[in-house]
Amino acid sequence: MKEIILIKNGELALKGLNRGSFEGALMKNLKRRMKGVMPCEITKSQSTIRIEPTEENPDMDAAVEEVRKVFGIAAFSRAAVATKNMQDILRTAEEYLGPELDMVDTFKVESKRADKTFPLNSPEISRELGGYLLKRHPNLSVDVHNPDMVVNVEVRQQGAYVHGNQLRGAGGLPVGTSGKAAILISGGIDSPVAAYTMAKRGLILTGIHFASPPYTSARAEQKVTELMYEVAEYAGNMKFFIVPFTEIQEHIKDDCPEEFFTIIMRRMMMRVASRIAEENDCGALITGESLGQVASQTLDAIRCTDAVSDLPVLRPLIGSDKIDIIDTSREIGTFDTSIEPYEDCCTVFTPKHPKLHPSMERIEQAEAKMDYEPMIDRCVENVKFVFVRRGEM
Ligand code: ATP
Ligand code: MG
């Protein structure tokens, strides 16, 4: 039985607003996605995007799993294709949905006839198919208000389609419709979730990671690279920069009061990240910070770090509890990698008593003792570049 995937207008996450460019971006992302999964045609007509395999025995399960991860789709349907003939529609519905109908108690049929040359109108199609299915499934009864399962029939120009309940999409906006931003990614649980959250709002991401060898290992770097590939499952291809941060960290340790280590380090990160972001046309920085989670995430500390960045700093997790962040990280598949025990540069030289409410003035005084501009230049010059291509880990 031939199947296709249907994404209807009402199932797109966007209502109104820039619809044209939204759909264009979504189609492009879907085309890229389906490459390597199955040869197919992706077309739009009658306010529906159709993904139609063009070869025998396509891997529809794999195609559905990919569509699930594409932002911009609230819901979609996997449908069987029938010829535009009522007998064939009945047979197809029974063959395709019969096993599922055996498992539920109530159903209803919803029909749409877009092709007005089809001899039966929508209520007639529903009545005929409803009766046919009731006869074959004695367990079933009709419930038009709150059915366990809706059997959908659509008769369109291109053919007739039968499908059951809709599948849930990833929601959000298509990647590429909101511009570009740089995610500061550590090996922790939060920043990959922050990356996912902002890609979901339509941003193309660039990753920036700070590494401090020999205090941090090659394996720690590898772990963050793996996280980038995991995020790419949703966010698509990304540039990824690994910044050599050792020199700056050693200078902070030697030149600055210990209680300011963390906050000054974060300001240095922001300075370097802003430079890399601007060179890569990113309009914002993103971090995985959550208010009050650690010493560097108090309001005063956040103010101190923001002060050194001209770009807006997006913190999508600022109001999230750790437990919810962990749930998301499990859902998107980054959790297991995040909890692998490798060191992060943030845990190198951590002060015993970090300042919870640093004063900007004292921080600036401390930094003035460091000749950091040339060090920042060196960081940017010596950055290691990885192109993270989705699916190629
Ligand atoms: P995460 O789980 O993302 O590591 P966290 O709760 O452990 O976050 P911190 O380690 O204080 O918090 O880091 C706060 C944010 O700073 C991170 O979410 C990330 O955006 C950024 N960050 C921390 N370490 C690095 C790093 N080595 N490279 C790039 N960004 C980093
Ligand atoms: Mg961390």
Tab-separated table of C-alpha atoms and ligand atoms in Angstrom:
chain	number	residue	atom	x	y	z
A	1	MET	CA	0.000	0.000	0.000
A	2	LYS	CA	1.357	3.377	-0.963
A	3	GLU	CA	1.685	5.984	1.774
A	4	ILE	CA	2.352	9.699	1.868
A	5	ILE	CA	2.793	12.360	4.521
A	6	LEU	CA	0.380	15.301	4.614
A	7	ILE	CA	0.969	18.557	6.444
A	8	LYS	CA	-2.055	20.782	6.305
A	9	ASN	CA	-2.273	24.508	6.691
A	10	GLY	CA	-4.044	24.197	10.013
A	11	GLU	CA	-1.210	22.001	11.242
A	12	LEU	CA	1.475	24.592	10.637
A	13	ALA	CA	2.593	26.290	13.792
A	14	LEU	CA	2.301	29.738	12.267
A	15	LYS	CA	-0.986	31.472	11.786
A	16	GLY	CA	-0.954	34.711	9.852
A	17	LEU	CA	2.363	36.551	9.900
A	18	ASN	CA	4.863	36.029	7.121
A	19	ARG	CA	3.203	32.888	5.837
A	20	GLY	CA	4.890	32.772	2.427
A	21	SER	CA	8.489	32.811	3.633
A	22	PHE	CA	7.529	30.507	6.489
A	23	GLU	CA	6.228	27.843	4.123
A	24	GLY	CA	9.155	28.316	1.762
A	25	ALA	CA	11.631	27.723	4.587
A	26	LEU	CA	9.660	24.734	5.814
A	27	MET	CA	9.604	23.110	2.364
A	28	LYS	CA	13.345	23.673	1.982
A	29	ASN	CA	14.035	22.163	5.400
A	30	LEU	CA	11.807	19.178	4.632
A	31	LYS	CA	13.582	18.584	1.318
A	32	ARG	CA	16.949	18.636	3.013
A	33	ARG	CA	15.638	16.268	5.693
A	34	MET	CA	14.271	13.698	3.285
A	35	LYS	CA	17.571	13.432	1.419
A	36	GLY	CA	19.092	10.147	2.424
A	37	VAL	CA	15.813	8.925	3.961
A	38	MET	CA	13.805	8.297	0.826
A	39	PRO	CA	13.557	9.695	-2.702
A	40	CYS	CA	10.411	11.792	-2.743
A	41	GLU	CA	8.598	14.758	-4.122
A	42	ILE	CA	7.595	17.552	-1.793
A	43	THR	CA	4.867	19.771	-3.154
A	44	LYS	CA	2.313	22.223	-1.935
A	45	SER	CA	-1.205	22.495	-3.220
A	46	GLN	CA	-4.608	23.259	-1.760
A	47	SER	CA	-2.910	24.549	1.402
A	48	THR	CA	-1.339	21.162	2.071
A	49	ILE	CA	2.302	20.111	1.874
A	50	ARG	CA	2.611	16.574	0.533
A	51	ILE	CA	5.657	14.339	0.908
A	52	GLU	CA	5.252	11.643	-1.672
A	53	PRO	CA	7.798	8.834	-2.095
A	54	THR	CA	8.885	8.362	-5.695
A	55	GLU	CA	10.277	4.827	-5.406
A	56	GLU	CA	8.960	1.433	-4.332
A	57	ASN	CA	9.322	0.357	-0.676
A	58	PRO	CA	10.251	3.665	0.892
A	59	ASP	CA	11.194	3.674	4.587
A	60	MET	CA	8.103	5.548	5.788
A	61	ASP	CA	8.878	4.933	9.469
A	62	ALA	CA	12.190	6.711	9.048
A	63	ALA	CA	10.533	9.510	7.079
A	64	VAL	CA	7.965	10.038	9.841
A	65	GLU	CA	10.706	10.110	12.492
A	66	GLU	CA	12.475	12.828	10.517
A	67	VAL	CA	9.337	14.919	10.000
A	68	ARG	CA	8.731	14.777	13.756
A	69	LYS	CA	11.936	16.724	14.281
A	70	VAL	CA	11.252	19.506	11.803
A	71	PHE	CA	10.288	22.788	13.463
A	72	GLY	CA	7.274	24.643	12.095
A	73	ILE	CA	4.896	21.688	12.089
A	74	ALA	CA	2.335	21.402	14.872
A	75	ALA	CA	0.797	18.159	13.587
A	76	PHE	CA	0.885	15.987	10.489
A	77	SER	CA	-0.666	12.864	9.069
A	78	ARG	CA	0.667	9.663	7.623
A	79	ALA	CA	-1.872	8.545	5.052
A	80	ALA	CA	-2.582	5.660	2.692
A	81	VAL	CA	-3.216	6.468	-0.942
A	82	ALA	CA	-6.322	5.047	-2.639
A	83	THR	CA	-7.702	5.531	-6.120
A	84	LYS	CA	-10.652	7.867	-6.398
A	85	ASN	CA	-13.160	5.086	-6.244
A	86	MET	CA	-15.387	4.420	-3.239
A	87	GLN	CA	-14.775	0.652	-3.243
A	88	ASP	CA	-11.052	1.221	-3.188
A	89	ILE	CA	-11.373	3.828	-0.428
A	90	LEU	CA	-13.315	1.325	1.724
A	91	ARG	CA	-10.784	-1.453	1.139
A	92	THR	CA	-7.840	0.844	1.768
A	93	ALA	CA	-9.322	2.190	5.013
A	94	GLU	CA	-9.939	-1.325	6.316
A	95	GLU	CA	-6.510	-2.593	5.357
A	96	TYR	CA	-4.687	0.485	6.629
A	97	LEU	CA	-6.570	1.272	9.835
A	98	GLY	CA	-8.334	-2.026	10.668
A	99	PRO	CA	-5.731	-3.222	13.204
A	100	GLU	CA	-5.837	0.141	14.978
A	101	LEU	CA	-9.632	0.173	15.007
A	102	ASP	CA	-9.589	-3.210	16.773
A	103	MET	CA	-7.861	-1.559	19.703
A	104	VAL	CA	-10.297	1.309	20.309
A	105	ASP	CA	-13.949	1.559	21.380
A	106	THR	CA	-15.240	4.604	19.554
A	107	PHE	CA	-14.563	6.306	16.242
A	108	LYS	CA	-15.967	8.665	13.697
A	109	VAL	CA	-15.294	9.289	10.023
A	110	GLU	CA	-14.466	12.736	8.737
A	111	SER	CA	-14.466	13.285	5.003
A	112	LYS	CA	-13.339	16.096	2.790
A	113	ARG	CA	-14.140	16.240	-0.877
A	114	ALA	CA	-11.906	18.798	-2.553
A	115	ASP	CA	-12.479	17.172	-5.944
A	116	LYS	CA	-16.109	18.008	-6.666
A	117	THR	CA	-16.249	15.550	-9.588
A	118	PHE	CA	-16.212	12.670	-7.094
A	119	PRO	CA	-19.777	11.248	-7.151
A	120	LEU	CA	-20.347	11.118	-3.360
A	121	ASN	CA	-20.337	14.233	-1.223
A	122	SER	CA	-18.555	14.400	2.138
A	123	PRO	CA	-21.444	13.251	4.393
A	124	GLU	CA	-22.147	10.377	1.995
A	125	ILE	CA	-18.510	9.256	2.047
A	126	SER	CA	-18.493	9.355	5.871
A	127	ARG	CA	-21.756	7.443	6.127
A	128	GLU	CA	-20.684	4.727	3.717
A	129	LEU	CA	-17.232	4.222	5.229
A	130	GLY	CA	-18.626	4.415	8.799
A	131	GLY	CA	-21.137	1.657	8.057
A	132	TYR	CA	-18.521	-0.468	6.321
A	133	LEU	CA	-16.120	-0.266	9.284
A	134	LEU	CA	-18.846	-0.864	11.881
A	135	LYS	CA	-19.770	-4.112	10.144
A	136	ARG	CA	-16.194	-5.372	10.294
A	137	HIS	CA	-15.400	-4.274	13.854
A	138	PRO	CA	-18.116	-5.344	16.304
A	139	ASN	CA	-16.138	-3.710	19.130
A	140	LEU	CA	-16.743	-0.278	17.653
A	141	SER	CA	-19.391	2.334	18.141
A	142	VAL	CA	-19.639	5.831	16.741
A	143	ASP	CA	-18.944	8.839	18.922
A	144	VAL	CA	-18.995	12.090	17.015
A	145	HIS	CA	-18.004	14.279	19.958
A	146	ASN	CA	-15.106	12.519	21.630
A	147	PRO	CA	-14.003	9.514	19.579
A	148	ASP	CA	-10.900	7.474	20.400
A	149	MET	CA	-10.016	7.568	16.764
A	150	VAL	CA	-10.920	9.729	13.792
A	151	VAL	CA	-10.816	8.046	10.399
A	152	ASN	CA	-10.123	10.724	7.820
A	153	VAL	CA	-10.861	10.513	4.123
A	154	GLU	CA	-9.729	13.196	1.721
A	155	VAL	CA	-10.620	13.154	-1.934
A	156	ARG	CA	-8.321	15.569	-3.718
A	157	GLN	CA	-7.258	16.306	-7.287
A	158	GLN	CA	-4.178	14.069	-6.969
A	159	GLY	CA	-5.911	11.114	-5.350
A	160	ALA	CA	-7.789	9.893	-2.307
A	161	TYR	CA	-6.135	9.619	1.095
A	162	VAL	CA	-7.087	7.748	4.242
A	163	HIS	CA	-5.552	8.385	7.616
A	164	GLY	CA	-6.138	7.992	11.346
A	165	ASN	CA	-5.332	10.350	14.179
A	166	GLN	CA	-2.842	13.106	13.524
A	167	LEU	CA	0.722	12.796	14.718
A	168	ARG	CA	2.268	15.481	16.833
A	169	GLY	CA	4.929	17.661	15.209
A	170	ALA	CA	7.832	19.486	16.846
A	171	GLY	CA	6.035	22.859	16.823
A	172	GLY	CA	7.986	26.105	16.701
A	173	LEU	CA	9.078	27.994	13.592
A	174	PRO	CA	11.117	26.645	10.669
A	175	VAL	CA	14.851	26.991	11.251
A	176	GLY	CA	16.030	29.922	9.166
A	177	THR	CA	13.014	32.182	9.621
A	178	SER	CA	14.387	34.112	12.619
A	179	GLY	CA	18.005	34.810	11.632
A	180	LYS	CA	21.183	33.504	13.263
A	181	ALA	CA	22.478	33.334	16.818
A	182	ALA	CA	25.474	31.841	18.610
A	183	ILE	CA	24.943	29.329	21.400
A	184	LEU	CA	27.577	29.151	24.123
A	185	ILE	CA	27.652	25.443	24.606
A	186	SER	CA	29.254	23.575	27.501
A	187	GLY	CA	29.129	19.877	28.152
A	188	GLY	CA	26.319	20.401	30.661
A	189	ILE	CA	22.636	19.634	30.569
A	190	ASP	CA	21.369	23.172	30.114
A	191	SER	CA	23.072	24.655	27.092
A	192	PRO	CA	22.041	21.901	24.624
A	193	VAL	CA	18.452	22.410	25.787
A	194	ALA	CA	18.858	26.180	25.347
A	195	ALA	CA	20.151	25.524	21.813
A	196	TYR	CA	17.176	23.320	20.996
A	197	THR	CA	14.753	25.862	22.449
A	198	MET	CA	16.055	28.720	20.309
A	199	ALA	CA	16.402	26.648	17.111
A	200	LYS	CA	12.737	25.926	17.696
A	201	ARG	CA	12.057	29.659	17.461
A	202	GLY	CA	13.506	29.601	13.946
A	203	LEU	CA	17.143	30.529	14.605
A	204	ILE	CA	20.067	29.111	12.664
A	205	LEU	CA	22.665	28.284	15.311
A	206	THR	CA	26.402	28.608	15.510
A	207	GLY	CA	28.065	26.817	18.424
A	208	ILE	CA	30.873	28.281	20.522
A	209	HIS	CA	32.685	26.187	23.114
A	210	PHE	CA	35.530	27.238	25.386
A	211	ALA	CA	38.170	24.619	26.083
A	212	SER	CA	41.144	24.932	28.399
A	213	PRO	CA	43.632	22.192	27.635
A	214	PRO	CA	45.390	20.641	29.449
A	215	TYR	CA	42.908	21.387	32.258
A	216	THR	CA	40.162	20.106	30.020
A	217	SER	CA	40.690	16.977	27.940
A	218	ALA	CA	40.241	16.102	24.287
A	219	ARG	CA	37.494	13.760	25.415
A	220	ALA	CA	35.583	16.661	26.969
A	221	GLU	CA	35.796	18.475	23.642
A	222	GLN	CA	34.592	15.355	21.878
A	223	LYS	CA	31.622	15.179	24.220
A	224	VAL	CA	30.547	18.732	23.389
A	225	THR	CA	30.970	17.984	19.691
A	226	GLU	CA	28.668	14.993	20.148
A	227	LEU	CA	26.124	17.247	21.843
A	228	MET	CA	26.281	19.583	18.857
A	229	TYR	CA	25.498	16.658	16.552
A	230	GLU	CA	22.586	15.689	18.770
A	231	VAL	CA	21.206	19.223	18.677
A	232	ALA	CA	21.686	19.217	14.887
A	233	GLU	CA	19.016	16.516	14.675
A	234	TYR	CA	16.586	19.384	15.240
A	235	ALA	CA	18.552	22.536	14.461
A	236	GLY	CA	20.097	21.297	11.204
A	237	ASN	CA	23.673	21.958	10.130
A	238	MET	CA	25.711	24.303	12.303
A	239	LYS	CA	29.072	25.965	12.395
A	240	PHE	CA	30.935	25.085	15.569
A	241	PHE	CA	33.913	26.969	17.037
A	242	ILE	CA	36.116	25.610	19.785
A	243	VAL	CA	37.987	28.437	21.502
A	244	PRO	CA	41.365	27.886	23.187
A	245	PHE	CA	40.713	29.550	26.518
A	246	THR	CA	43.662	28.401	28.645
A	247	GLU	CA	45.721	31.569	28.421
A	248	ILE	CA	42.875	33.810	29.554
A	249	GLN	CA	41.925	31.502	32.406
A	250	GLU	CA	45.491	31.307	33.678
A	251	HIS	CA	45.738	35.075	33.630
A	252	ILE	CA	42.489	35.454	35.500
A	253	LYS	CA	43.835	33.082	38.121
A	254	ASP	CA	47.100	34.965	38.449
A	255	ASP	CA	45.825	38.542	38.228
A	256	CYS	CA	42.332	38.675	39.719
A	257	PRO	CA	40.861	38.198	43.206
A	258	GLU	CA	39.651	34.651	43.594
A	259	GLU	CA	36.073	35.604	44.433
A	260	PHE	CA	35.775	37.157	40.948
A	261	PHE	CA	37.263	34.282	38.940
A	262	THR	CA	33.959	32.996	37.661
A	263	ILE	CA	32.366	36.286	36.813
A	264	ILE	CA	35.447	37.607	35.028
A	265	MET	CA	35.791	34.354	33.152
A	266	ARG	CA	32.189	34.687	32.020
A	267	ARG	CA	32.791	38.250	30.892
A	268	MET	CA	35.792	37.075	28.884
A	269	MET	CA	33.668	34.346	27.335
A	270	MET	CA	31.110	36.954	26.340
A	271	ARG	CA	33.750	39.172	24.788
A	272	VAL	CA	35.214	36.351	22.711
A	273	ALA	CA	31.798	34.979	21.803
A	274	SER	CA	30.575	38.414	20.696
A	275	ARG	CA	33.515	38.702	18.333
A	276	ILE	CA	32.966	35.266	16.818
A	277	ALA	CA	29.223	35.861	16.646
A	278	GLU	CA	29.582	39.139	14.815
A	279	GLU	CA	32.088	37.677	12.362
A	280	ASN	CA	29.472	35.028	11.583
A	281	ASP	CA	26.486	37.361	11.198
A	282	CYS	CA	24.855	36.234	14.419
A	283	GLY	CA	22.406	38.715	15.893
A	284	ALA	CA	22.432	37.362	19.442
A	285	LEU	CA	24.215	35.147	21.956
A	286	ILE	CA	22.404	32.298	23.715
A	287	THR	CA	23.300	30.726	27.051
A	288	GLY	CA	21.790	27.960	29.168
A	289	GLU	CA	21.606	30.051	32.309
A	290	SER	CA	18.699	29.798	34.717
A	291	LEU	CA	18.110	32.388	37.401
A	292	GLY	CA	19.702	31.547	40.716
A	293	GLN	CA	20.937	28.109	39.667
A	294	VAL	CA	24.578	28.853	40.518
A	295	ALA	CA	26.592	31.839	41.762
A	296	SER	CA	27.133	33.258	38.291
A	297	GLN	CA	23.400	33.234	37.611
A	298	THR	CA	22.164	35.830	40.065
A	299	LEU	CA	20.717	39.052	38.677
A	300	ASP	CA	23.822	41.023	39.621
A	301	ALA	CA	26.092	38.476	37.999
A	302	ILE	CA	23.978	38.407	34.871
A	303	ARG	CA	24.126	42.178	34.706
A	304	CYS	CA	27.910	42.036	34.916
A	305	THR	CA	28.191	39.527	32.105
A	306	ASP	CA	25.679	41.265	29.857
A	307	ALA	CA	27.516	44.566	30.215
A	308	VAL	CA	30.371	43.401	27.991
A	309	SER	CA	28.221	42.218	25.086
A	310	ASP	CA	26.752	44.532	22.481
A	311	LEU	CA	24.601	41.690	21.232
A	312	PRO	CA	21.420	40.725	23.033
A	313	VAL	CA	21.975	37.683	25.261
A	314	LEU	CA	19.101	35.234	25.035
A	315	ARG	CA	18.559	32.968	28.026
A	316	PRO	CA	15.641	30.752	27.115
A	317	LEU	CA	15.926	28.729	30.350
A	318	ILE	CA	16.040	31.700	32.684
A	319	GLY	CA	12.720	30.764	34.302
A	320	SER	CA	12.983	26.991	34.063
A	321	ASP	CA	13.474	24.544	36.908
A	322	LYS	CA	16.296	22.053	36.565
A	323	ILE	CA	13.842	19.189	36.631
A	324	ASP	CA	12.011	20.524	33.577
A	325	ILE	CA	15.273	21.162	31.767
A	326	ILE	CA	16.257	17.555	32.458
A	327	ASP	CA	12.921	16.326	31.082
A	328	THR	CA	13.484	18.229	27.847
A	329	SER	CA	17.041	17.019	27.605
A	330	ARG	CA	15.812	13.418	27.860
A	331	GLU	CA	13.126	14.070	25.271
A	332	ILE	CA	15.518	15.528	22.724
A	333	GLY	CA	18.170	12.906	23.392
A	334	THR	CA	21.029	14.974	24.816
A	335	PHE	CA	20.776	13.889	28.465
A	336	ASP	CA	22.897	10.735	28.312
A	337	THR	CA	25.758	12.587	26.655
A	338	SER	CA	25.436	15.577	29.003
A	339	ILE	CA	25.873	13.463	32.107
A	340	GLU	CA	29.089	11.839	30.913
A	341	PRO	CA	31.651	12.881	33.491
A	342	TYR	CA	34.114	15.167	31.743
A	343	GLU	CA	35.475	18.429	33.061
A	344	ASP	CA	34.420	21.852	31.755
A	345	CYS	CA	36.583	24.950	31.761
A	346	CYS	CA	34.063	26.479	34.174
A	347	THR	CA	35.102	23.962	36.797
A	348	VAL	CA	38.793	24.802	36.413
A	349	PHE	CA	39.992	27.231	39.075
A	350	THR	CA	36.536	27.591	40.632
A	351	PRO	CA	36.635	29.892	43.637
A	352	LYS	CA	35.623	28.479	47.007
A	353	HIS	CA	33.467	31.512	47.716
A	354	PRO	CA	32.322	33.144	44.494
A	355	LYS	CA	30.791	36.603	44.776
A	356	LEU	CA	27.043	36.287	44.497
A	357	HIS	CA	26.483	40.019	44.063
A	358	PRO	CA	29.560	41.384	42.351
A	359	SER	CA	29.946	45.110	41.923
A	360	MET	CA	30.657	46.198	38.402
A	361	GLU	CA	33.217	48.704	39.562
A	362	ARG	CA	35.356	46.194	41.415
A	363	ILE	CA	35.157	43.745	38.546
A	364	GLU	CA	36.305	46.392	36.127
A	365	GLN	CA	39.174	47.337	38.408
A	366	ALA	CA	40.285	43.742	38.607
A	367	GLU	CA	40.080	43.277	34.842
A	368	ALA	CA	42.086	46.444	34.217
A	369	LYS	CA	45.129	44.630	35.599
A	370	MET	CA	44.848	42.093	32.806
A	371	ASP	CA	45.942	43.082	29.338
A	372	TYR	CA	43.142	41.009	27.893
A	373	GLU	CA	42.516	42.514	24.454
A	374	PRO	CA	45.482	40.777	22.782
A	375	MET	CA	44.474	37.529	24.483
A	376	ILE	CA	40.989	37.841	23.085
A	377	ASP	CA	42.478	38.435	19.637
A	378	ARG	CA	44.537	35.261	20.004
A	379	CYS	CA	41.460	33.283	21.079
A	380	VAL	CA	39.584	34.410	18.000
A	381	GLU	CA	42.545	33.783	15.690
A	382	ASN	CA	43.242	30.292	16.993
A	383	VAL	CA	39.727	29.034	17.141
A	384	LYS	CA	39.129	25.495	15.854
A	385	PHE	CA	36.333	25.134	13.331
A	386	VAL	CA	34.057	22.103	12.884
A	387	PHE	CA	31.169	21.977	10.463
A	388	VAL	CA	28.447	19.970	12.156
A	389	ARG	CA	26.439	18.274	9.456
A	390	ARG	CA	23.220	16.716	10.669
A	391	GLY	CA	23.281	12.939	10.644
A	392	GLU	CA	27.029	12.611	10.221
A	393	MET	CA	28.215	11.974	13.748
B	1	ATP	P1	25.272	23.957	31.417
B	1	ATP	O1	24.489	22.783	31.920
B	1	ATP	O2	24.809	24.449	30.098
B	1	ATP	O3	26.750	23.714	31.503
B	1	ATP	P2	25.286	25.157	33.979
B	1	ATP	O4	24.032	25.195	34.721
B	1	ATP	O5	26.292	24.107	34.292
B	1	ATP	O6	24.950	25.131	32.421
B	1	ATP	P3	27.385	27.114	33.979
B	1	ATP	O7	28.371	26.026	33.884
B	1	ATP	O8	27.555	28.191	34.963
B	1	ATP	O9	25.909	26.584	34.181
B	1	ATP	O10	27.271	27.792	32.567
B	1	ATP	C1	26.268	28.701	32.255
B	1	ATP	C2	26.216	28.871	30.760
B	1	ATP	O11	27.467	29.366	30.285
B	1	ATP	C3	26.041	27.571	30.034
B	1	ATP	O12	24.696	27.232	29.929
B	1	ATP	C4	26.641	27.897	28.696
B	1	ATP	O13	25.740	28.633	27.884
B	1	ATP	C5	27.792	28.785	29.074
B	1	ATP	N1	29.025	27.997	29.239
B	1	ATP	C6	29.509	27.416	30.350
B	1	ATP	N2	30.667	26.768	30.116
B	1	ATP	C7	30.924	26.945	28.802
B	1	ATP	C8	31.973	26.525	27.931
B	1	ATP	N3	32.987	25.781	28.341
B	1	ATP	N4	31.908	26.896	26.632
B	1	ATP	C9	30.871	27.649	26.188
B	1	ATP	N5	29.869	28.067	26.958
B	1	ATP	C10	29.884	27.731	28.249
B	2	MG	MG	28.083	23.816	33.114
